[in-house]
CSV table of C-alpha atoms in Angstrom, one decimal:
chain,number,residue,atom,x,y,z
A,1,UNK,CA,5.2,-0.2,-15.1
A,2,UNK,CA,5.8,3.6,-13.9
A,3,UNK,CA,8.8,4.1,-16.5
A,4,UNK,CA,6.0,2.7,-19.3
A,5,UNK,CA,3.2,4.8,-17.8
A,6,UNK,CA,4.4,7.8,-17.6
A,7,UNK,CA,5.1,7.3,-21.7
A,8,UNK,CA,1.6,6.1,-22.2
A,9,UNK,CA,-1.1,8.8,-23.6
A,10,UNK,CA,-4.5,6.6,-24.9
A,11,UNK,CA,-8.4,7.5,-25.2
A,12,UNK,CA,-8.4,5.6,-21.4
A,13,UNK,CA,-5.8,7.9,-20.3
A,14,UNK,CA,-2.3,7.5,-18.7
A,15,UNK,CA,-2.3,5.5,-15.6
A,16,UNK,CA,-6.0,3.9,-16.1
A,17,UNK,CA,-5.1,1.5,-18.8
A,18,UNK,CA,-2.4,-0.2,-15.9
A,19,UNK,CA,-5.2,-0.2,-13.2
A,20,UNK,CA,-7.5,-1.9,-15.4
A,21,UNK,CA,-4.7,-4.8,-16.5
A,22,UNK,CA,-3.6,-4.7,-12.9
A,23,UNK,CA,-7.4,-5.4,-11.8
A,24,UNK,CA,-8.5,-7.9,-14.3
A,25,UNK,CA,-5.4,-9.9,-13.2
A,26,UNK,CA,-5.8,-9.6,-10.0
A,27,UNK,CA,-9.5,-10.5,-9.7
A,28,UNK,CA,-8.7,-13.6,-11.8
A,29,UNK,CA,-5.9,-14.4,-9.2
A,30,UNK,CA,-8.8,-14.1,-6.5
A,31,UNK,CA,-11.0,-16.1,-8.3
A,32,UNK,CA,-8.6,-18.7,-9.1
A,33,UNK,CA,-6.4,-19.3,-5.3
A,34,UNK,CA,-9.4,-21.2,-3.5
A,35,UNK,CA,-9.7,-23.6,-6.2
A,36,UNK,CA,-6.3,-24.3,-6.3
A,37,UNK,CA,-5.7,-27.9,-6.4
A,38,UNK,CA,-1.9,-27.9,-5.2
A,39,UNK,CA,0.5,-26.0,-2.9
A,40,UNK,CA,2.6,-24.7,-5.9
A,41,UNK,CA,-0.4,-23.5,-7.8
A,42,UNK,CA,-1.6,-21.6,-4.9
A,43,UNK,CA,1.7,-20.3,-4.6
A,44,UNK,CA,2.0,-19.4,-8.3
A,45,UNK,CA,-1.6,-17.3,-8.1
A,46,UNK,CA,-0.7,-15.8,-4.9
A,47,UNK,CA,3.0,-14.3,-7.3
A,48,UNK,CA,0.9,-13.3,-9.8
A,49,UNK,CA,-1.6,-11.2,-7.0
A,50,UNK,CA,1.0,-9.7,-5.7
A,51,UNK,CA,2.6,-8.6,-9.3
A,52,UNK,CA,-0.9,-7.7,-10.5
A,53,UNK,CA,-1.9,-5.6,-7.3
A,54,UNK,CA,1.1,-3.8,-8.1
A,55,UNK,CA,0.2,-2.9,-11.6
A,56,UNK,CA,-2.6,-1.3,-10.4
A,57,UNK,CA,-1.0,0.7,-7.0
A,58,UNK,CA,2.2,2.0,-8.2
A,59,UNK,CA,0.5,3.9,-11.1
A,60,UNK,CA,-2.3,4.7,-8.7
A,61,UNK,CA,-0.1,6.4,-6.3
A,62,UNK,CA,1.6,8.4,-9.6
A,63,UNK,CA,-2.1,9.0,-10.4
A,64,UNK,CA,-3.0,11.2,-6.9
A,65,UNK,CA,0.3,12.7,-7.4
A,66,UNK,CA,-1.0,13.7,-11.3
A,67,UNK,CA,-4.1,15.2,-10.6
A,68,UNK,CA,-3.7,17.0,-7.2
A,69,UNK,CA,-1.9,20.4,-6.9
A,70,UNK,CA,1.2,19.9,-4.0
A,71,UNK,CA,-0.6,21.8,-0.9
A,72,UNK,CA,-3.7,19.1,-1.8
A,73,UNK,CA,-1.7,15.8,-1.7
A,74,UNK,CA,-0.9,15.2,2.0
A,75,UNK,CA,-4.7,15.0,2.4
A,76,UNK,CA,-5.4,13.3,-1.1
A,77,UNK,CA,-2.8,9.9,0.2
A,78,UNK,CA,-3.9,11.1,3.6
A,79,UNK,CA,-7.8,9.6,2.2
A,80,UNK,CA,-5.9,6.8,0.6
A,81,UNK,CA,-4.7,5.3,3.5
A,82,UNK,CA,-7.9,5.9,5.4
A,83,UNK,CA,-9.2,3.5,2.6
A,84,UNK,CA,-6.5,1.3,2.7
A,85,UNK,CA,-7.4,0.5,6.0
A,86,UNK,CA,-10.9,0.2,5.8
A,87,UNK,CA,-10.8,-2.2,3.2
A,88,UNK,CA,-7.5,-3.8,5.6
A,89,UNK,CA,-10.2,-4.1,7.9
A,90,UNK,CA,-13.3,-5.3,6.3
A,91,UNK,CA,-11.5,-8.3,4.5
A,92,UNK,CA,-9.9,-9.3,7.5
A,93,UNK,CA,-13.5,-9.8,9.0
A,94,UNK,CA,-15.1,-11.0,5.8
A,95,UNK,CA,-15.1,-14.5,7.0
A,96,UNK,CA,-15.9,-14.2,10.4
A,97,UNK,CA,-18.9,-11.7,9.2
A,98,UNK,CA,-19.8,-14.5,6.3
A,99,UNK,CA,-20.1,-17.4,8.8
A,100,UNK,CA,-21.6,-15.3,11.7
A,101,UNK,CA,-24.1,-12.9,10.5
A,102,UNK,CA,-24.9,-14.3,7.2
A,103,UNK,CA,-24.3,-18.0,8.5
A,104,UNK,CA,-22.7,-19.4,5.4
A,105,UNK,CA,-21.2,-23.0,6.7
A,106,UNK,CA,-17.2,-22.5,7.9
A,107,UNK,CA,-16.2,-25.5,7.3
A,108,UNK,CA,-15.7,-27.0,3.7
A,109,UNK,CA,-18.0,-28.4,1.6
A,110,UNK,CA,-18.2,-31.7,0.1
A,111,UNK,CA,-14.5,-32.0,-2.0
A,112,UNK,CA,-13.7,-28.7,-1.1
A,113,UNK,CA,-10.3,-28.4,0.8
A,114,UNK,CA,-11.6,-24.7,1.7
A,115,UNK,CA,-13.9,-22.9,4.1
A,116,UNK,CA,-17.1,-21.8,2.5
A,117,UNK,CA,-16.8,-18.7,3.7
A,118,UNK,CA,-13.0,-18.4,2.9
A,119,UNK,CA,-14.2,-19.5,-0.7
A,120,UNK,CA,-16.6,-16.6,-0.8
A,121,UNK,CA,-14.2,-13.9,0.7
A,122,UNK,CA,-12.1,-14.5,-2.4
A,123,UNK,CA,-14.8,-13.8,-4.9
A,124,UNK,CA,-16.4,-10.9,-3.1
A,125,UNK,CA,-12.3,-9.4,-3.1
A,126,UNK,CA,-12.4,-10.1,-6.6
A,127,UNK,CA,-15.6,-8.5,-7.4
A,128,UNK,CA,-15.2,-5.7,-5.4
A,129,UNK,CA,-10.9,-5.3,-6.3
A,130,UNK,CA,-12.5,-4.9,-10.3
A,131,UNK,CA,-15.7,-2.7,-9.3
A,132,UNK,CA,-13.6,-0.2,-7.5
A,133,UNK,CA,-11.2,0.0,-10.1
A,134,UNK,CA,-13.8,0.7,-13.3
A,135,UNK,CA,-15.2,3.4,-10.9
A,136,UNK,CA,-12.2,5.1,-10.6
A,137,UNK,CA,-11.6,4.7,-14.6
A,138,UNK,CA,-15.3,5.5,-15.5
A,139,UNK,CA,-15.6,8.7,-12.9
A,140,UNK,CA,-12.2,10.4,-12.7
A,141,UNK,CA,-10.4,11.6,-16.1
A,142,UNK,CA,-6.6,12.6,-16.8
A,143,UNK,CA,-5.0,15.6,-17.9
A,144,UNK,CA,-3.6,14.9,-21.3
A,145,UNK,CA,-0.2,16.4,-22.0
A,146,UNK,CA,0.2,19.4,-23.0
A,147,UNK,CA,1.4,19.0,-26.4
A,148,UNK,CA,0.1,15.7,-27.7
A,149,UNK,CA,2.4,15.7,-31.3
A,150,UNK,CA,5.7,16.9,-28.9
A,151,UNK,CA,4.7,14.3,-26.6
A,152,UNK,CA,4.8,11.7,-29.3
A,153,UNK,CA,7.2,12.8,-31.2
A,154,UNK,CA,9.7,12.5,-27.5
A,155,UNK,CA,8.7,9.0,-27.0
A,156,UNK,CA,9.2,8.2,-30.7
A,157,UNK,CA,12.9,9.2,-30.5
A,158,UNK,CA,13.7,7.3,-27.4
A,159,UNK,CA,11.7,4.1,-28.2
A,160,UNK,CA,13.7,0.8,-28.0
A,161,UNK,CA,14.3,-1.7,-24.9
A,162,UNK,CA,17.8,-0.5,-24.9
A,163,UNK,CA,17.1,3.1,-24.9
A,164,UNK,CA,14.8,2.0,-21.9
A,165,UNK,CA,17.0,0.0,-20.2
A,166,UNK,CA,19.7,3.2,-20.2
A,167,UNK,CA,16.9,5.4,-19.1
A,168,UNK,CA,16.0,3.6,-15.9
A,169,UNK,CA,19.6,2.7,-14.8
A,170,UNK,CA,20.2,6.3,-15.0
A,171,UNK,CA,16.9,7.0,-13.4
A,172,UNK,CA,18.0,5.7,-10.3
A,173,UNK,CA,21.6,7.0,-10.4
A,174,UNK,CA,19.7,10.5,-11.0
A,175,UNK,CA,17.5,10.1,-8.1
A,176,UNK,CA,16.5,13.6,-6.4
A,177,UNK,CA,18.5,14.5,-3.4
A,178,UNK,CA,15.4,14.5,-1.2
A,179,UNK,CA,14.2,10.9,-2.5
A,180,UNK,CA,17.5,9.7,-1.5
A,181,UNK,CA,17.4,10.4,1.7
A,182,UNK,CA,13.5,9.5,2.4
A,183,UNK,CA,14.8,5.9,0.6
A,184,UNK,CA,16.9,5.2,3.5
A,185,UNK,CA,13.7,6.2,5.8
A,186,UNK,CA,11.5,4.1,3.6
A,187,UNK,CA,14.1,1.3,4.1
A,188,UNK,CA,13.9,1.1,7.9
A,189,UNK,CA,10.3,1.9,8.1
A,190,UNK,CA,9.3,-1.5,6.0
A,191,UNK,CA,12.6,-3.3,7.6
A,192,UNK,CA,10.4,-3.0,11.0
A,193,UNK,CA,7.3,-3.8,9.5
A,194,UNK,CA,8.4,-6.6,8.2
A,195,UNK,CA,9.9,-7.7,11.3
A,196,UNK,CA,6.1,-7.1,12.6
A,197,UNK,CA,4.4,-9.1,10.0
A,198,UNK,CA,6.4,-12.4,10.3
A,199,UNK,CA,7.7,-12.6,14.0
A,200,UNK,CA,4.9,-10.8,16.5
A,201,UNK,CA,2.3,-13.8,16.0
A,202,UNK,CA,5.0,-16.7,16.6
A,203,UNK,CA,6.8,-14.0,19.8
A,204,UNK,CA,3.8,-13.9,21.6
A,205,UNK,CA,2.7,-16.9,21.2
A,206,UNK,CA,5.4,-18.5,22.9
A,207,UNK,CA,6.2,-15.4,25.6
A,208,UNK,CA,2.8,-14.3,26.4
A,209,UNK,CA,1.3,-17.9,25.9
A,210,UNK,CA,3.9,-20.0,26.9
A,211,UNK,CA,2.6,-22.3,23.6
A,212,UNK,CA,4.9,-24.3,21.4
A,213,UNK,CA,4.0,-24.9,17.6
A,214,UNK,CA,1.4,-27.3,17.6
A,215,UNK,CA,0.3,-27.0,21.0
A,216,UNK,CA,-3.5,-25.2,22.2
A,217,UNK,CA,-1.5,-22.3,23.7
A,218,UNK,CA,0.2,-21.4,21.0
A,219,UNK,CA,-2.8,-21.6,18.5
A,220,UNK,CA,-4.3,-18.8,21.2
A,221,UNK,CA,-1.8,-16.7,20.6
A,222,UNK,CA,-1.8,-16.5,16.8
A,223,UNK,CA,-5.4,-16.4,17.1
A,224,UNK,CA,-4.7,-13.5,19.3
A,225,UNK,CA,-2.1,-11.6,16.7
A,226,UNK,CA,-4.9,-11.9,14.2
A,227,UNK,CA,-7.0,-9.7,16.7
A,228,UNK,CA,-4.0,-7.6,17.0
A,229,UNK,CA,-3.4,-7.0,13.6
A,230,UNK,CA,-6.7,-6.5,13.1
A,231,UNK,CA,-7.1,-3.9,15.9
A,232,UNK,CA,-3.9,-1.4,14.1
A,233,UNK,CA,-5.6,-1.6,11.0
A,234,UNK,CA,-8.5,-0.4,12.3
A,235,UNK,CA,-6.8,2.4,14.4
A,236,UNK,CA,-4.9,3.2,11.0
A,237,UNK,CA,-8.8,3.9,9.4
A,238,UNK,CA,-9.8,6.1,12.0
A,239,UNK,CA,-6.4,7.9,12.3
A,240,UNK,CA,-6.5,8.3,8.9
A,241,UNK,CA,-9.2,11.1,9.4
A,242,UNK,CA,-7.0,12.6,11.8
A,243,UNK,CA,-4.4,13.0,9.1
A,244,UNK,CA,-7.1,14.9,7.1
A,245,UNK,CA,-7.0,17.6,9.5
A,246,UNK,CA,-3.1,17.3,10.9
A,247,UNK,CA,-2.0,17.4,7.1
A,248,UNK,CA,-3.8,21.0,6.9
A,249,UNK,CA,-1.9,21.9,9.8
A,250,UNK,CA,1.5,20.2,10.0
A,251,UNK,CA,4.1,19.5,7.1
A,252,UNK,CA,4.1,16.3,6.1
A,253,UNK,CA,7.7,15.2,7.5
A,254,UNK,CA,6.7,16.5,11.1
A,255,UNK,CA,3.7,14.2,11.3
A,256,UNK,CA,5.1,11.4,9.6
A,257,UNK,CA,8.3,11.6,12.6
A,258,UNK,CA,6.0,11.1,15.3
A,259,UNK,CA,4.3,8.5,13.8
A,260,UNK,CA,7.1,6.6,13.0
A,261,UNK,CA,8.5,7.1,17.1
A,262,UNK,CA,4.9,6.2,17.7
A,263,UNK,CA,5.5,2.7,16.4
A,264,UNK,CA,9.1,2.3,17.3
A,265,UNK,CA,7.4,2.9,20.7
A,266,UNK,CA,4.6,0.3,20.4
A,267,UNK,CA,7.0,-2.6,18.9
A,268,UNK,CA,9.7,-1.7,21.5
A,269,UNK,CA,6.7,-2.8,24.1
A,270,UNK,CA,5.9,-5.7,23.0
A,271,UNK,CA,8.7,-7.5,25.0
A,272,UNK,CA,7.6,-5.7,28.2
A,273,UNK,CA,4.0,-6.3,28.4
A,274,UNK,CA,2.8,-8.8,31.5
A,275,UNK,CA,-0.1,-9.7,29.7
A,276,UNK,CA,-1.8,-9.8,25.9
A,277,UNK,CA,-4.3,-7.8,25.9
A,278,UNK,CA,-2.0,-5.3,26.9
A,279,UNK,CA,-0.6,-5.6,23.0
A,280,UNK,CA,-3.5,-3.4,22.0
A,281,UNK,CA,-1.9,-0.6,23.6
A,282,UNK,CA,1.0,-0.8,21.4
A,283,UNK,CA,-1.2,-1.8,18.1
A,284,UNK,CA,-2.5,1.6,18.8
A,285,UNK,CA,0.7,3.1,18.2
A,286,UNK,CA,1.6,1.0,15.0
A,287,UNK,CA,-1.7,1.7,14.0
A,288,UNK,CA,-0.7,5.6,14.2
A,289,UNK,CA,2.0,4.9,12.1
A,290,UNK,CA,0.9,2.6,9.6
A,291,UNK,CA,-1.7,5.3,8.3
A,292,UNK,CA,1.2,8.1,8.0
A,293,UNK,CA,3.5,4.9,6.4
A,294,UNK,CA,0.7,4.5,3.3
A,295,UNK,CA,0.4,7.9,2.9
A,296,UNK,CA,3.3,10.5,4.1
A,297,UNK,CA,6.1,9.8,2.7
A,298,UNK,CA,4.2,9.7,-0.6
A,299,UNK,CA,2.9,13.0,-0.4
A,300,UNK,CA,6.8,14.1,0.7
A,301,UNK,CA,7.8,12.2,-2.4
A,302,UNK,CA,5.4,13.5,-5.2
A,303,UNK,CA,6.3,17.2,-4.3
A,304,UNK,CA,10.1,16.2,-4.7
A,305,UNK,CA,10.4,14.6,-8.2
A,306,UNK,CA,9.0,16.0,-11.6
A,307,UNK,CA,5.8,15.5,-12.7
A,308,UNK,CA,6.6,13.8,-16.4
A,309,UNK,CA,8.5,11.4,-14.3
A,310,UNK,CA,6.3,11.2,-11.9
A,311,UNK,CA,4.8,7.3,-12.2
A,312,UNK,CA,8.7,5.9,-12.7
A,313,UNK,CA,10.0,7.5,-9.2
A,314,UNK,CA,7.2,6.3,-7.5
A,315,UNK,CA,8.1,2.8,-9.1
A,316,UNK,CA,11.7,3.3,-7.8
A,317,UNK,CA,10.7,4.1,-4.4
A,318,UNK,CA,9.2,0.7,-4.0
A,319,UNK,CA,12.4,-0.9,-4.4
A,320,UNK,CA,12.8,0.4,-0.6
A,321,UNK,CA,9.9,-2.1,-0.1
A,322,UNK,CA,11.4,-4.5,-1.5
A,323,UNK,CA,14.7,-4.8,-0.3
A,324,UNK,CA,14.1,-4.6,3.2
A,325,UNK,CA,11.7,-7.5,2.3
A,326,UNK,CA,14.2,-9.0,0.8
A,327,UNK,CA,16.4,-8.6,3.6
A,328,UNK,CA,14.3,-9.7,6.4
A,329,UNK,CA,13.1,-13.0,5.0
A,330,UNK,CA,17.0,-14.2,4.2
A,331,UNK,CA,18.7,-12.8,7.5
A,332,UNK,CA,16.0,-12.5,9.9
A,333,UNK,CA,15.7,-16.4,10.1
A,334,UNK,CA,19.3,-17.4,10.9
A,335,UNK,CA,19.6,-14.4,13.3
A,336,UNK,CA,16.5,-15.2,15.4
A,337,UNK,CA,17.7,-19.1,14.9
A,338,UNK,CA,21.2,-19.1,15.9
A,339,UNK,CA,21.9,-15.8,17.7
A,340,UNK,CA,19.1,-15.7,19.5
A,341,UNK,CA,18.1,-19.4,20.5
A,342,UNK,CA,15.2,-19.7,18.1
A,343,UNK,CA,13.4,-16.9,20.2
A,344,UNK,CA,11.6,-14.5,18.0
A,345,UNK,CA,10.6,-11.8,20.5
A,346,UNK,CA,14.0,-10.0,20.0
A,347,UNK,CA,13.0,-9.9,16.4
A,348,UNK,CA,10.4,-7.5,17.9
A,349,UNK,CA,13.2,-5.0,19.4
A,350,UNK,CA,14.7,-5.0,15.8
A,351,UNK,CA,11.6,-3.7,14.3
A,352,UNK,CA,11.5,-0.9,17.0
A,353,UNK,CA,15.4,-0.1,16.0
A,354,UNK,CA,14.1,0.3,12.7
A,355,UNK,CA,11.9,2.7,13.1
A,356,UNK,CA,13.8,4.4,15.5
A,357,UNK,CA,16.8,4.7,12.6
A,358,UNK,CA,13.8,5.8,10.6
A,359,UNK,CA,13.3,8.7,12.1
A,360,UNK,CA,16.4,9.5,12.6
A,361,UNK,CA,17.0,9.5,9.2
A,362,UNK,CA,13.9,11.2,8.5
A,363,UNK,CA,15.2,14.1,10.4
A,364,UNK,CA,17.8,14.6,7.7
A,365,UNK,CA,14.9,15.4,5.2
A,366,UNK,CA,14.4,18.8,3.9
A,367,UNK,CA,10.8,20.3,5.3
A,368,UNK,CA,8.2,19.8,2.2
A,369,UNK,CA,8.3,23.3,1.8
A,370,UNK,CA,12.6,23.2,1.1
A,371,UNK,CA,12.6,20.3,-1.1
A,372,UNK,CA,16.2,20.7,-3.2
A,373,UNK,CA,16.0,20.7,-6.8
A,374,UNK,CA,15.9,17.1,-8.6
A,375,UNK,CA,19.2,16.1,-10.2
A,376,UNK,CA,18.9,15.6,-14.3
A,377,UNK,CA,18.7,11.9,-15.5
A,378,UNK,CA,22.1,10.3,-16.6
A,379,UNK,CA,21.9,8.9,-20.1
C-alpha cells in the first residue's frame, strides 16, 4: 500500500484514495463482527479490520510526513497520538458509557448472542471510523507533484508486478542507515508491548489475585487489567499534550529514550508490587511511553528517508511491528509454559528487557538533527 501510494497522483489526491478504501472496509468490518453467526466468521472480519485499518494508517502516517515541513512533525504525530489515545479511551468506555448513562440494556436481546450495548459500540466505531476519515479527505488537500507529465511518465517506465516486486526487495536492502538502526528500536519496543498486551491480564490475575482461570478471583483481575489498560491510555492522551510542548524543546530521540526507560520501568514493577492498585503507578509510566511509541519514532523516521518514498518506508517500518508480533505469539507461549512453569508474570520482566534493549539501541541513533544520508535503492 505505501509502495502503491506513493505512485498514485488522482483528483482525490495521493494518500486519500487508500484512507477512504481503508475506511469503507473497515466500517463494514464493524458493522459486520456483532452479527457474526460463527467463531470463524468473526475471526475472518476481525483479519480483514485489522488489514483495512492498516490501509488507512500506514498512508496516513506518510500523509503527516507529506504535508508538514521537518521542524513541524514531532508535534504534528505528537497530536496524532494524543488522538489515538483519546479515541483508545473513549471506545474502551463506550459500553460501559452506553449501558450506564444512556441505559441501553447490557445484556443481549432476544436471539442476539451480543450485548446491546457491545452491538451499538461497533456501529457508532463504524460510523465515526468513516466520518473521521471523509473529514480529513473533504478538509485537508495534497501537494501534487511537481511535474505531473515527469511524474507519469516515471511510473509509466517502471510499471509491471515484476518491476514492483524488484523495487521493494531492494527497498528494504536500501533501507537508510538511520531507519536501520531505529528498526532494531522499533523491534524491542513492540516485542515488550506485546508481552504487555497478552500476559499482564492473565500475570496479575493469578499473582495479585491468587485466581485460577475460571475462578471469581481471577475474573477480578482481568476485570482489573481492563481498568489498567484503560488508565495508560488515558495517561498516553493527556501526555500527549505534553509532547506538544517537549517536542518544541527536546529532539525527538531524547524524549522518546526516557519514555521508553519510563516503561521498561513500569513493566519491570509489575512483579514487585504488594498490591493492584498499585499497577496504576506503573500504567503511568507505560502510559508515558505509549504516546512517544505512536508518535516519536515516526517523526525521527519521516526526517530520515526521502519524501517520494516517503509512504513505502513507512510501510517497511511496520514490518518491525510485525515481527516482534510474530515472534511473541509463537515463542512466548512455550517459554512461559515450559521454562517458566506456566507462570506468566516473568513474561512481564521480558517486556521490561525489551524496552530496556530499546533504548539501548536507540542510543546508537543519530540526533534528528544528524540524520546520515539515505542509501540509493538497489534495482
Amino acid at each position: 500500500i505505501g509502495y502503491y501510494s506513493d505512485r498514485t497522483w488522482t483528483r482525490l489526491g495521493r494518500r486519500r484514495p487508500y484512507f477512504l478504501g481503508g475506511a469503507i472496509l473497515a466500517s463494514l468490518a464493524l458493522l459486520a463482527m456483532p452479527n457474526s453467526s460463527t467463531l470463524w466468521m468473526a475471526a475472518g472480519l476481525l483479519w480483514i479490520l485489522d488489514a483495512s485499518v492498516n490501509i488507512s494508517m500506514e498512508p496516513f502516517r506518510a500523509f503527516v510526513g507529506d504535508l508538514l515541513p521537518p521542524e513541524q512533525r514531532k508535534a504534528g504525530f505528537a497530536m496524532q497520538s494524543m488522538l489515538i489515545g483519546c479515541g483508545a479511551v473513549l471506545s474502551s468506555a463506550l459500553p460501559w458509557l452506553l449501558t450506564n448513562l444512556f441505559h441501553v440494556g447490557a445484556g443481549a436481546e432476544s436471539g442476539q448472542r451480543i450485548p446491546t450495548a457491545v452491538h451499538l459500540s461497533f456501529t457508532i466505531g463504524a460510523v465515526v471510523f468513516i466520518g473521521a476519515v471523509l473529514v480529513t479527505i473533504l478538509s485537508t488537500p495534497e501537494n501534487p507533484p511537481p511535474d505531473l507529465a515527469a511524474f507519469a511518465a516515471q511510473k509509466a517506465s517502471t510499471a509491471g508486478a515484476g518491476h514492483a516486486l524488484r523495487e521493494i526487495f531492494g527497498g528494504i536492502l536500501g533501507m537508510p542507515p538511520m531507519m536501520r538502526r531505529l528498526a532494531i528500536v522499533q523491534f524491542f519496543t513492540w516485542l515488550g508491548l506485546f508481552c504487555l498486551w497478552i500476559y499482564f491480564a492473565p500475570a496479575i490475575a493469578r499473582e495479585l489475585f491468587g485466581g485460577e482461570p475460571g475462578t471469581p478471583a481471577y475474573q477480578r483481575g482481568v476485570e482489573w487489567g481492563g481498568v489498567c489498560f484503560a488508565t495508560y491510555n488515558g495517561v498516553a492522551f493527556v501526555f500527549a499534550f505534553a509532547l506538544l510542548w517537549l517536542a518544541r524543546r527536546y529532539s525527538a530521540k531524547s524524549i522518546h529514550l526516557v519514555c521508553l526507560l519510563c516503561t521498561a520501568a513500569g513493566l519491570l514493577a509489575v512483579a514487585h508490587w504488594p498490591a493492584p492498585r498499585d499497577l496504576l503507578v506503573s500504567m503511568v509510566l507505560v502510559g508515558i511511553g505509549w504516546a512517544s511509541i505512536l508518535s516519536m519514532p515516526y517523526a525521527m523516521l519521516s526526517n530520515a528517508i526521502p519524501a517520494a518514498r516517503m509512504g513505502f518506508y513507512m510501510g517497511v517500518f511496520n514490518f518491525f511491528i510485525v515481527l516482534p508480533q510474530i515472534l511473541a505469539a509463537t515463542v512466548l507461549g512455550p517459554v512461559v509454559a515450559h521454562l517458566f512453569g506456566g507462570r506468566p508474570m516473568p513474561a512481564m520482566v521480558i517486556g521490561g528487557a525489551s524496552f530496556l534493549a530499546a533504548a539501548a539501541a536507540l542510543v546508537f541513533v543519530p540526533p534528528d538533527s544528524a540524520a546520515e544520508p539515505v542509501a540509493r535503492p538497489v534495482n
